mmCIF file of C-alpha atoms in Angstrom:
data_model
loop_
_atom_site.group_PDB
_atom_site.id
_atom_site.type_symbol
_atom_site.label_atom_id
_atom_site.label_comp_id
_atom_site.label_asym_id
_atom_site.label_seq_id
_atom_site.Cartn_x
_atom_site.Cartn_y
_atom_site.Cartn_z
ATOM 1 C CA MET A 1 -0.023 0.154 -0.123
ATOM 2 C CA ILE A 2 1.238 3.499 -0.920
ATOM 3 C CA SER A 3 0.056 6.481 0.988
ATOM 4 C CA LEU A 4 0.541 9.739 -0.645
ATOM 5 C CA LYS A 5 1.400 13.328 0.780
ATOM 6 C CA LEU A 6 0.611 15.514 -1.953
ATOM 7 C CA LEU A 7 2.461 18.853 -2.364
ATOM 8 C CA LEU A 8 1.761 21.544 -4.916
ATOM 9 C CA ALA A 9 4.454 24.260 -5.018
ATOM 10 C CA THR A 10 3.531 27.916 -6.018
ATOM 11 C CA PRO A 11 4.820 28.818 -9.253
ATOM 12 C CA LEU A 12 8.313 30.340 -9.530
ATOM 13 C CA LEU A 13 9.983 32.173 -12.247
ATOM 14 C CA LEU A 14 12.189 29.909 -13.936
ATOM 15 C CA ASN A 15 14.117 30.360 -17.069
ATOM 16 C CA VAL A 16 13.987 26.902 -18.646
ATOM 17 C CA GLN A 17 13.821 25.489 -22.049
ATOM 18 C CA SER A 18 10.964 23.042 -23.076
ATOM 19 C CA GLU A 19 13.388 20.816 -24.937
ATOM 20 C CA GLY A 20 16.247 18.373 -23.640
ATOM 21 C CA GLY A 21 16.493 16.898 -20.286
ATOM 22 C CA GLY A 22 13.030 16.880 -19.373
ATOM 23 C CA CYS A 23 12.376 17.157 -15.540
ATOM 24 C CA LEU A 24 15.041 15.273 -14.386
ATOM 25 C CA LYS A 25 17.443 18.335 -15.551
ATOM 26 C CA PHE A 26 15.963 20.571 -13.027
ATOM 27 C CA ARG A 27 15.598 18.267 -10.123
ATOM 28 C CA ASP A 28 18.196 19.462 -7.569
ATOM 29 C CA TYR A 29 17.822 16.691 -5.024
ATOM 30 C CA ALA A 30 17.986 13.080 -4.599
ATOM 31 C CA THR A 31 15.012 11.214 -3.500
ATOM 32 C CA GLU A 32 15.062 10.492 0.351
ATOM 33 C CA ILE A 33 14.651 6.681 0.404
ATOM 34 C CA ASP A 34 14.247 4.800 3.597
ATOM 35 C CA PHE A 35 14.332 1.315 2.979
ATOM 36 C CA LYS A 36 14.441 -1.656 5.255
ATOM 37 C CA PHE A 37 14.120 -5.521 5.133
ATOM 38 C CA VAL A 38 12.625 -6.772 8.443
ATOM 39 C CA SER A 39 12.578 -10.424 9.626
ATOM 40 C CA ALA A 40 10.323 -10.924 12.575
ATOM 41 C CA PRO A 41 11.150 -13.197 15.250
ATOM 42 C CA ILE A 42 9.946 -16.944 14.453
ATOM 43 C CA LYS A 43 6.569 -17.699 15.991
ATOM 44 C CA TYR A 44 6.269 -21.377 17.316
ATOM 45 C CA ASP A 45 3.012 -23.569 17.350
ATOM 46 C CA PHE A 46 3.176 -26.749 19.162
ATOM 47 C CA ALA A 47 -0.300 -27.144 20.073
ATOM 48 C CA ARG A 48 -1.848 -28.731 16.687
ATOM 49 C CA THR A 49 -2.186 -32.423 16.503
ATOM 50 C CA ARG A 50 -0.547 -34.382 13.726
ATOM 51 C CA LYS A 51 -3.843 -35.279 12.288
ATOM 52 C CA THR A 52 -4.570 -31.560 12.089
ATOM 53 C CA LEU A 53 -1.257 -30.646 10.435
ATOM 54 C CA THR A 54 -1.671 -33.690 8.105
ATOM 55 C CA ASN A 55 -5.069 -32.612 6.701
ATOM 56 C CA ALA A 56 -3.964 -28.893 6.339
ATOM 57 C CA ALA A 57 -1.182 -30.418 4.160
ATOM 58 C CA LYS A 58 -3.167 -33.097 2.181
ATOM 59 C CA ASN A 59 -3.101 -31.361 -1.142
ATOM 60 C CA ARG A 60 0.655 -30.653 -0.979
ATOM 61 C CA THR A 61 1.332 -33.874 0.152
ATOM 62 C CA LYS A 62 -0.384 -35.592 -2.786
ATOM 63 C CA SER A 63 1.303 -33.038 -5.363
ATOM 64 C CA TRP A 64 4.623 -34.060 -3.641
ATOM 65 C CA LEU A 65 4.200 -37.547 -3.967
ATOM 66 C CA GLU A 66 2.775 -37.436 -7.582
ATOM 67 C CA LYS A 67 6.030 -35.370 -8.439
ATOM 68 C CA ASN A 68 8.374 -37.986 -6.727
ATOM 69 C CA LYS A 69 6.510 -41.108 -7.422
ATOM 70 C CA GLY A 70 9.444 -42.457 -9.492
ATOM 71 C CA HIS A 71 11.669 -42.385 -6.575
ATOM 72 C CA ARG A 72 12.685 -45.809 -5.137
ATOM 73 C CA TRP A 73 12.114 -44.640 -1.446
ATOM 74 C CA ILE A 74 8.633 -43.219 -2.548
ATOM 75 C CA SER A 75 7.369 -46.001 -4.589
ATOM 76 C CA GLY A 76 7.082 -48.412 -1.835
ATOM 77 C CA ALA A 77 5.623 -46.219 0.771
ATOM 78 C CA GLY A 78 2.018 -46.373 -0.254
ATOM 79 C CA ASP A 79 -0.560 -43.476 -1.023
ATOM 80 C CA TYR A 80 -0.848 -40.162 0.465
ATOM 81 C CA LYS A 81 -3.114 -41.538 3.260
ATOM 82 C CA GLN A 82 -0.255 -43.502 4.767
ATOM 83 C CA TRP A 83 1.737 -40.136 5.117
ATOM 84 C CA HIS A 84 1.567 -37.721 8.087
ATOM 85 C CA THR A 85 2.898 -34.425 8.670
ATOM 86 C CA ASN A 86 4.930 -33.847 11.785
ATOM 87 C CA GLY A 87 5.851 -30.273 11.062
ATOM 88 C CA VAL A 88 5.385 -27.411 8.677
ATOM 89 C CA THR A 89 6.607 -23.725 8.158
ATOM 90 C CA GLU A 90 4.349 -21.011 7.029
ATOM 91 C CA GLY A 91 5.993 -18.124 5.600
ATOM 92 C CA ALA A 92 4.463 -14.529 4.998
ATOM 93 C CA MET A 93 6.063 -11.771 3.229
ATOM 94 C CA ASN A 94 4.762 -8.127 2.443
ATOM 95 C CA VAL A 95 5.852 -4.952 0.994
ATOM 96 C CA THR A 96 4.622 -1.448 2.560
ATOM 97 C CA SER A 97 5.458 1.858 1.381
ATOM 98 C CA GLU A 98 4.703 5.587 1.825
ATOM 99 C CA ALA A 99 5.575 8.069 -0.617
ATOM 100 C CA GLU A 100 5.692 12.042 -0.520
ATOM 101 C CA LEU A 101 5.280 13.748 -3.889
ATOM 102 C CA VAL A 102 5.684 17.245 -4.785
ATOM 103 C CA ALA A 103 5.201 19.175 -8.103
ATOM 104 C CA LEU A 104 7.388 22.003 -9.089
ATOM 105 C CA PRO A 105 6.709 24.287 -11.900
ATOM 106 C CA TYR A 106 8.392 23.697 -15.334
ATOM 107 C CA ASP A 107 7.665 26.925 -16.968
ATOM 108 C CA ARG A 108 7.791 30.766 -15.651
ATOM 109 C CA TYR A 109 3.925 30.789 -16.016
ATOM 110 C CA GLY A 110 3.088 27.742 -13.813
ATOM 111 C CA ALA A 111 1.259 26.128 -16.835
ATOM 112 C CA TYR A 112 3.332 22.905 -16.580
ATOM 113 C CA TYR A 113 4.689 21.122 -13.540
ATOM 114 C CA CYS A 114 7.355 18.270 -12.893
ATOM 115 C CA PRO A 115 5.991 15.814 -10.639
ATOM 116 C CA TYR A 116 8.789 14.502 -8.223
ATOM 117 C CA VAL A 117 9.231 11.703 -5.345
ATOM 118 C CA LYS A 118 10.614 13.508 -2.611
ATOM 119 C CA ARG A 119 10.441 10.817 -0.236
ATOM 120 C CA LEU A 120 9.878 7.124 -0.358
ATOM 121 C CA LYS A 121 9.707 4.714 2.589
ATOM 122 C CA ILE A 122 9.685 0.891 2.009
ATOM 123 C CA ARG A 123 9.447 -2.046 4.273
ATOM 124 C CA VAL A 124 9.859 -5.569 3.120
ATOM 125 C CA ASN A 125 8.567 -7.835 5.868
ATOM 126 C CA TYR A 126 9.051 -11.492 6.447
ATOM 127 C CA ALA A 127 7.604 -13.625 9.268
ATOM 128 C CA SER A 128 7.702 -17.573 10.018
ATOM 129 C CA VAL A 129 5.492 -19.657 11.764
ATOM 130 C CA ILE A 130 6.699 -23.178 12.613
ATOM 131 C CA LYS A 131 4.418 -25.793 13.705
ATOM 132 C CA ILE A 132 5.374 -29.146 15.106
ATOM 133 C CA ALA A 133 2.637 -31.893 16.158
ATOM 134 C CA ARG A 134 2.014 -31.814 19.702
ATOM 135 C CA GLU A 135 2.560 -35.576 19.625
ATOM 136 C CA ILE A 136 6.153 -35.108 19.349
ATOM 137 C CA LYS A 137 7.802 -33.993 22.773
ATOM 138 C CA LYS A 138 10.164 -31.019 23.201
ATOM 139 C CA GLY A 139 13.800 -31.855 23.657
ATOM 140 C CA THR A 140 13.352 -35.301 22.087
ATOM 141 C CA CYS A 141 15.548 -36.593 19.051
ATOM 142 C CA GLN A 142 12.656 -36.493 16.789
ATOM 143 C CA PHE A 143 11.611 -32.955 17.786
ATOM 144 C CA ASN A 144 15.070 -31.706 17.029
ATOM 145 C CA ALA A 145 15.197 -33.394 13.772
ATOM 146 C CA VAL A 146 11.877 -32.004 12.692
ATOM 147 C CA MET A 147 12.732 -28.643 13.942
ATOM 148 C CA ALA A 148 16.087 -28.743 12.281
ATOM 149 C CA HIS A 149 14.349 -29.414 8.899
ATOM 150 C CA GLU A 150 11.809 -26.499 9.539
ATOM 151 C CA MET A 151 14.426 -24.128 10.101
ATOM 152 C CA LYS A 152 15.793 -24.923 6.540
ATOM 153 C CA HIS A 153 12.919 -23.775 5.140
ATOM 154 C CA HIS A 154 12.844 -20.561 7.567
ATOM 155 C CA ASP A 155 16.477 -19.830 6.369
ATOM 156 C CA ALA A 156 15.686 -20.273 2.799
ATOM 157 C CA ASN A 157 12.810 -17.923 3.065
ATOM 158 C CA VAL A 158 14.854 -15.268 4.738
ATOM 159 C CA ALA A 159 17.641 -15.556 2.324
ATOM 160 C CA VAL A 160 15.369 -15.303 -0.771
ATOM 161 C CA THR A 161 13.596 -12.271 0.518
ATOM 162 C CA GLU A 162 16.567 -10.498 1.698
ATOM 163 C CA THR A 163 18.421 -11.032 -1.561
ATOM 164 C CA LEU A 164 15.676 -9.975 -3.768
ATOM 165 C CA ALA A 165 14.882 -6.783 -1.302
ATOM 166 C CA LYS A 166 18.679 -5.704 -1.638
ATOM 167 C CA ARG A 167 18.036 -5.867 -5.571
ATOM 168 C CA MET A 168 14.553 -3.925 -5.163
ATOM 169 C CA GLU A 169 16.594 -1.313 -3.200
ATOM 170 C CA ALA A 170 19.109 -1.088 -5.937
ATOM 171 C CA ASP A 171 16.655 -0.601 -8.652
ATOM 172 C CA ILE A 172 14.480 2.203 -7.008
ATOM 173 C CA PRO A 173 16.322 5.202 -7.937
ATOM 174 C CA GLU A 174 16.277 4.051 -11.566
ATOM 175 C CA MET A 175 12.462 3.518 -11.258
ATOM 176 C CA ILE A 176 11.943 6.796 -9.668
ATOM 177 C CA ASP A 177 14.087 8.432 -12.634
ATOM 178 C CA PHE A 178 11.864 6.914 -15.178
ATOM 179 C CA MET A 179 8.596 8.098 -13.538
ATOM 180 C CA GLU A 180 9.906 11.747 -13.077
ATOM 181 C CA ARG A 181 11.019 12.593 -16.774
ATOM 182 C CA LYS A 182 7.830 14.155 -18.200
ATOM 183 C CA TYR A 183 6.246 17.400 -17.132
ATOM 184 C CA VAL A 184 2.517 17.830 -17.033
ATOM 185 C CA ALA A 185 -0.148 20.362 -17.411
ATOM 186 C CA ARG A 186 -0.919 21.946 -13.972
ATOM 187 C CA GLN A 187 -4.590 20.457 -13.978
ATOM 188 C CA ASN A 188 -2.948 16.961 -14.549
ATOM 189 C CA VAL A 189 -0.747 16.997 -11.616
ATOM 190 C CA HIS A 190 -2.983 15.064 -9.085
ATOM 191 C CA LYS A 191 -3.749 12.510 -12.021
ATOM 192 C CA THR A 192 -0.140 12.100 -12.586
ATOM 193 C CA PHE A 193 0.532 11.359 -8.743
ATOM 194 C CA GLN A 194 -2.056 8.760 -8.885
ATOM 195 C CA ILE A 195 -0.046 7.287 -12.055
ATOM 196 C CA ILE A 196 3.184 7.364 -10.172
ATOM 197 C CA LYS A 197 1.577 5.750 -7.036
ATOM 198 C CA ASP A 198 0.217 2.920 -9.205
ATOM 199 C CA GLY A 199 3.455 2.357 -11.222
ATOM 200 C CA LEU A 200 5.414 2.172 -7.875
ATOM 201 C CA GLY A 201 2.757 -0.430 -6.641
ATOM 202 C CA ASP A 202 2.898 -2.399 -9.604
ATOM 203 C CA ALA A 203 6.786 -2.332 -9.725
ATOM 204 C CA LEU A 204 6.864 -3.567 -5.920
ATOM 205 C CA GLN A 205 4.186 -6.099 -6.727
ATOM 206 C CA VAL A 206 6.485 -7.567 -9.523
ATOM 207 C CA TYR A 207 9.326 -8.001 -6.822
ATOM 208 C CA GLY A 208 6.756 -9.736 -4.349
ATOM 209 C CA GLU A 209 5.612 -12.061 -6.981
ATOM 210 C CA GLU A 210 9.286 -13.110 -7.811
ATOM 211 C CA ILE A 211 10.083 -13.458 -3.919
ATOM 212 C CA SER A 212 7.128 -15.939 -3.751
ATOM 213 C CA SER A 213 8.165 -17.880 -6.818
ATOM 214 C CA ARG A 214 11.636 -18.239 -5.707
ATOM 215 C CA MET A 215 10.576 -19.330 -2.225
ATOM 216 C CA LYS A 216 8.684 -22.047 -3.637
ATOM 217 C CA GLU A 217 11.705 -23.019 -5.850
ATOM 218 C CA PHE A 218 14.101 -23.106 -2.983
ATOM 219 C CA ASN A 219 11.786 -24.925 -0.786
ATOM 220 C CA GLY A 220 11.510 -27.496 -3.381
ATOM 221 C CA HIS A 221 15.255 -28.360 -3.152
ATOM 222 C CA ILE A 222 14.818 -28.844 0.552
ATOM 223 C CA ASP A 223 11.781 -31.056 0.453
ATOM 224 C CA THR A 224 13.347 -33.957 -1.399
ATOM 225 C CA PRO A 225 12.926 -37.763 -0.828
ATOM 226 C CA GLU A 226 16.289 -37.899 0.320
ATOM 227 C CA GLU A 227 15.740 -35.200 2.749
ATOM 228 C CA TYR A 228 12.691 -36.708 4.083
ATOM 229 C CA LYS A 229 14.221 -40.167 4.555
ATOM 230 C CA ARG A 230 17.186 -38.492 6.419
ATOM 231 C CA VAL A 231 14.749 -36.891 8.879
ATOM 232 C CA ALA A 232 12.716 -40.222 9.225
ATOM 233 C CA GLN A 233 15.826 -42.264 9.892
ATOM 234 C CA THR A 234 17.740 -39.489 12.126
ATOM 235 C CA CYS A 235 16.517 -40.915 15.367
ATOM 236 C CA LYS A 236 16.323 -44.896 14.549
#
């Protein structure tokens, strides 16, 4: 979500030419960008039964078994009804932003204005909830094995989100420059502010979708038959 603080400057007597450089030519400041990636402390839920976790993960389990049905360890393990879920990691990511925009006169008569992003605050937030079936007692070998597996998911999600957040931060100045190139008629200033707002929102959404896609990819590399076999046999 992007909230806007709209500022419209009073006309100034500027001696400018209409050709060449556009609005970027007259911007005498850099946008103040306050960007942070925030990874919240992990929340834990040990109150759910194994049956509850298994039912919630039923569709994912069926899909995973279908994908890996050719694996030797999977082929003799029966259908999804014979599988149960001991732990799950739920990750949530969102991007929030606030922008302060200002319009400065492009010509000496105040007929045309240049829209600028004066300040931009962005937060990329990630949080995990790790759930382990209550039948598994804390401190046991099985509990520790399941927790270690779920931490792999948490660590992967944090790494993906933080990496792409850094790329987002690096790309933002160029995105802002692209949006500030053109001057607009005075009566279109507020409309242009909305266009900039929507453009920033669309750009941030693209990064959010890529983060989600990469999370699925990285977690797929964790949830392999070999890993599940390793966890199942750790305490035997």
